[in-house]
CSV table of C-alpha atoms and ligand atoms in Angstrom, one decimal:
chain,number,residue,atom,x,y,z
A,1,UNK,CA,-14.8,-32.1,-2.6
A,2,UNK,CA,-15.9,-30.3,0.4
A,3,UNK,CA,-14.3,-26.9,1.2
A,4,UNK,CA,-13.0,-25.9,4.6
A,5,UNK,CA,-13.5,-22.2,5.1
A,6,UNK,CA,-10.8,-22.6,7.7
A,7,UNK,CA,-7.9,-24.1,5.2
A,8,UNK,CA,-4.7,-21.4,5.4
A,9,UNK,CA,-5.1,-20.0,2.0
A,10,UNK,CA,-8.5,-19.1,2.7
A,11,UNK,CA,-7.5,-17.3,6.0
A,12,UNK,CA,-4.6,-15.7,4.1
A,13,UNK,CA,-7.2,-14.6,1.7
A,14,UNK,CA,-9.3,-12.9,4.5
A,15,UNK,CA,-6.0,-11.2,6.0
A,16,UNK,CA,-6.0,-13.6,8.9
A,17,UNK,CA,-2.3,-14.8,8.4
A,18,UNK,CA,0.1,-13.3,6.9
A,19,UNK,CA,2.0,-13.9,3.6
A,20,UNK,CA,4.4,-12.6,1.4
A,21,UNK,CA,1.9,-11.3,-1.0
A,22,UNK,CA,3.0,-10.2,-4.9
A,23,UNK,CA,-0.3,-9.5,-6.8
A,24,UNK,CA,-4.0,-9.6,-5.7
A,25,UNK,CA,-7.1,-8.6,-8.5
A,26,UNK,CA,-10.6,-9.0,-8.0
A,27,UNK,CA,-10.5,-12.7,-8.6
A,28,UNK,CA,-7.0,-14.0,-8.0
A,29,UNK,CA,-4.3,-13.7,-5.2
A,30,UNK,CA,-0.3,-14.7,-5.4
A,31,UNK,CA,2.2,-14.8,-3.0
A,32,UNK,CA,5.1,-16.8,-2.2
A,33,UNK,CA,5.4,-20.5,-1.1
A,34,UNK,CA,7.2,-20.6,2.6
A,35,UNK,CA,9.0,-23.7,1.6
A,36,UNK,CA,10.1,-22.9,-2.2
A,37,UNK,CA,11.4,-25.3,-4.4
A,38,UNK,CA,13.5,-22.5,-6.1
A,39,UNK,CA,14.1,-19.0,-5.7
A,40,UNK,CA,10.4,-17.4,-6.8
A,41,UNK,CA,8.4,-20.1,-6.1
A,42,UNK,CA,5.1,-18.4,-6.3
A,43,UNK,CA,1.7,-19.9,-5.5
A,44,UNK,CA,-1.3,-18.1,-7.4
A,45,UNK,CA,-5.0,-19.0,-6.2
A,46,UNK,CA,-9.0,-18.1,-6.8
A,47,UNK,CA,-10.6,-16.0,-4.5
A,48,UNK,CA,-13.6,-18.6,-5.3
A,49,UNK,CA,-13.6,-21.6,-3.0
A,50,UNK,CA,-12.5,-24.5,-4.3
A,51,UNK,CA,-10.9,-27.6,-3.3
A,52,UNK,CA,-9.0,-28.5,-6.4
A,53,UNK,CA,-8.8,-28.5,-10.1
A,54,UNK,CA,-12.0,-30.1,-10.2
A,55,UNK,CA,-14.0,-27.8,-8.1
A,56,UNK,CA,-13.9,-24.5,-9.8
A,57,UNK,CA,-16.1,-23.5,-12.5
A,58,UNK,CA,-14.9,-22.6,-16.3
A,59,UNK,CA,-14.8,-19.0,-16.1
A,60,UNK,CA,-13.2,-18.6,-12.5
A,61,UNK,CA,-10.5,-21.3,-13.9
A,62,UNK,CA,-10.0,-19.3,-16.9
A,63,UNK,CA,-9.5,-16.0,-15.0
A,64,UNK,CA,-6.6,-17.7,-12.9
A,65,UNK,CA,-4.9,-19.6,-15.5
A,66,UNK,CA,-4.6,-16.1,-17.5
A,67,UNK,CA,-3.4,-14.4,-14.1
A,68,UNK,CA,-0.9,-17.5,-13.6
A,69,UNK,CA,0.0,-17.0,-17.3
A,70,UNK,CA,0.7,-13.1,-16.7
A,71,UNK,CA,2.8,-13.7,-13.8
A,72,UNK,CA,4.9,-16.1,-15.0
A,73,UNK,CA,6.9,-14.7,-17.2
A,74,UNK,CA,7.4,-11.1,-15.2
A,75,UNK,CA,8.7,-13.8,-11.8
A,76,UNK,CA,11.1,-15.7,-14.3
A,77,UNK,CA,12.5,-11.9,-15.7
A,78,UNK,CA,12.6,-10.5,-12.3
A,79,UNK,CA,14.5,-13.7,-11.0
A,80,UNK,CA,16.6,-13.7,-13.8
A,81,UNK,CA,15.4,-17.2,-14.0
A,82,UNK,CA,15.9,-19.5,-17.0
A,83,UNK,CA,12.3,-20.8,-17.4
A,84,UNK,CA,9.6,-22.0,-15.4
A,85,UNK,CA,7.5,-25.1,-14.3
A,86,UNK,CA,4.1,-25.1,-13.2
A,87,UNK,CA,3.0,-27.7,-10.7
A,88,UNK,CA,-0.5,-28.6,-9.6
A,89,UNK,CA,-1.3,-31.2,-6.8
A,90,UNK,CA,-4.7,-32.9,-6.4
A,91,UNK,CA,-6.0,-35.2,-3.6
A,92,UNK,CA,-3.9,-35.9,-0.5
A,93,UNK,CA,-2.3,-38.9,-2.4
A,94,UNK,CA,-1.0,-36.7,-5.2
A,95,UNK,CA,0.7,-34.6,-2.3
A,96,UNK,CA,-1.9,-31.7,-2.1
A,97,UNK,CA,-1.6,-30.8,1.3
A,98,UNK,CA,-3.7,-27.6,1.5
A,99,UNK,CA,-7.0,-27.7,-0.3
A,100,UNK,CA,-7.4,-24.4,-1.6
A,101,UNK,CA,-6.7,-24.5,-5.7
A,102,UNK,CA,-3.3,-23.4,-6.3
A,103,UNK,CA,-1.1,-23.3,-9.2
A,104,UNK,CA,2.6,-23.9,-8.3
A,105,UNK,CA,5.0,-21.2,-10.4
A,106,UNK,CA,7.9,-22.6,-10.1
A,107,UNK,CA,11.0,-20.7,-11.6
A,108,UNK,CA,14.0,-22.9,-13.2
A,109,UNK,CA,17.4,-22.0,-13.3
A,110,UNK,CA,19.7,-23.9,-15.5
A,111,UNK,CA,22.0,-26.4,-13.9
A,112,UNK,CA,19.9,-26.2,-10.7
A,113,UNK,CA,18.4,-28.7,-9.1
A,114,UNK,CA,15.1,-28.0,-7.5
A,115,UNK,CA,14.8,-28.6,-3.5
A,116,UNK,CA,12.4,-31.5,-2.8
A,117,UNK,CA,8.1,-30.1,-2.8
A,118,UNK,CA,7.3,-28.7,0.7
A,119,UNK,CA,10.2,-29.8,3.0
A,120,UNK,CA,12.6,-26.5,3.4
A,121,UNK,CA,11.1,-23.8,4.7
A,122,UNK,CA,13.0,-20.2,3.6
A,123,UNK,CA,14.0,-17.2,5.7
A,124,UNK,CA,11.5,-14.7,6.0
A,125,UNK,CA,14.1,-11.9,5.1
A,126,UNK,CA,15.1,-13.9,1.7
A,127,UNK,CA,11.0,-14.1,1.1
A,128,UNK,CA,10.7,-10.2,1.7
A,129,UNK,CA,13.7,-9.5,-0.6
A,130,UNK,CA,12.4,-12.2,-3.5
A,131,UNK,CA,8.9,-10.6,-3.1
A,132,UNK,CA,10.1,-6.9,-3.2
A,133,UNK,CA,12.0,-7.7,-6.9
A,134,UNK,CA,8.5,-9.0,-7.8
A,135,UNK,CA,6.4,-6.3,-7.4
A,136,UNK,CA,8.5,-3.8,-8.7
A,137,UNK,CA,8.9,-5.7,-12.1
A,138,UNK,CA,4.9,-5.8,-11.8
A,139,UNK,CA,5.3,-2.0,-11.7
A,140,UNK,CA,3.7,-1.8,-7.7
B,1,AMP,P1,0.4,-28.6,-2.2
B,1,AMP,O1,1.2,-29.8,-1.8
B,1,AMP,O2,0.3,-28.4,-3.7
B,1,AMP,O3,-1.0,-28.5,-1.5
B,1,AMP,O4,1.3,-27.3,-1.8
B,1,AMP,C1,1.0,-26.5,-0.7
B,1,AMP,C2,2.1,-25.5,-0.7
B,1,AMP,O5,1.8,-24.5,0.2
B,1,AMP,C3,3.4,-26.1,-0.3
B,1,AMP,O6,4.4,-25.8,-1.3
B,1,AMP,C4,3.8,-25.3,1.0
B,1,AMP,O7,5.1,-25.0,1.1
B,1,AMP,C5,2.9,-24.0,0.8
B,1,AMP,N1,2.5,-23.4,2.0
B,1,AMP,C6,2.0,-24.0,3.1
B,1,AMP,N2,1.7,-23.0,4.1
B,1,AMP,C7,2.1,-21.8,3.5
B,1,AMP,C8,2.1,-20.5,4.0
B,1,AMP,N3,1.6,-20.2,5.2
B,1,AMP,N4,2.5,-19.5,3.2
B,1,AMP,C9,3.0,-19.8,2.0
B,1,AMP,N5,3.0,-21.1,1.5
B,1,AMP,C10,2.6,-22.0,2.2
């Protein structure tokens, strides 16, 4: 699939737009979804550019999924979360709407239901004070 150097992860990436960022190496970026479907809801991406699952090659794929696999478990301590889920959308008709690879972190809390994918959109102050727990369980 084509990329658009213009999608908003990619200007996020580049510092254009802001985001309530929780980790950043030399090959991956997190930071939290605007519209989470629980508390935590963290979206973790490539620097390369790619599309979708099916755009990016082995090794960059390997370097996220061991990033996504590293902040998992630090968001769902942090959170005092339950568990996690991990969603990953591709194509417009499987409800990818912004086509930049991302892998969904989506923390679960027992006995609650999760709000509906990309409809609510949270309070910037309740982002800030989610992302601050974050970092400081990832020691930064
Ligand atoms: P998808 O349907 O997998 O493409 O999901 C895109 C996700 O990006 C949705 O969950 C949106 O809530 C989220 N999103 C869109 N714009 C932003 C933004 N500016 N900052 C953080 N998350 C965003």
């Amino acid at each position: 699939m084509n990329y658009d150097d213009d999608n908003i992860f990619a200007r996020m990436l580049r510092g254009e737009i802001p985001c309530e960022k929780i980790f950043e190496d030399e090959h991956s970026f997190a930071f939290l979804d605007i519209m989470p479907r629980a508390p935590g809801h963290t979206l973790v991406i490539p620097r390369a550019k790619a599309s979708g699952f099916l755009d990016i090659g082995a090794d960059d794929l390997c370097r996220l999924m061991v990033c996504v696999q590293k902040l998992a478990p630090v968001i769902v301590k942090a959170l005092d979360a339950d568990g996690f889920m991990l969603q990953q959308f591709n194509g417009a008709g499987a409800g990818q709407t912004v086509f930049h690879l991302h892998i969904h972190i989506v923390p679960r809390y027992a006995g609650r239901p999760l709000r509906p994918h990309g409809e609510q959109m949270e309070d910037t102050d309740v982002l800030a004070g989610v992302g601050a727990k974050i970092r400081a369980a990832l020691g930064g």
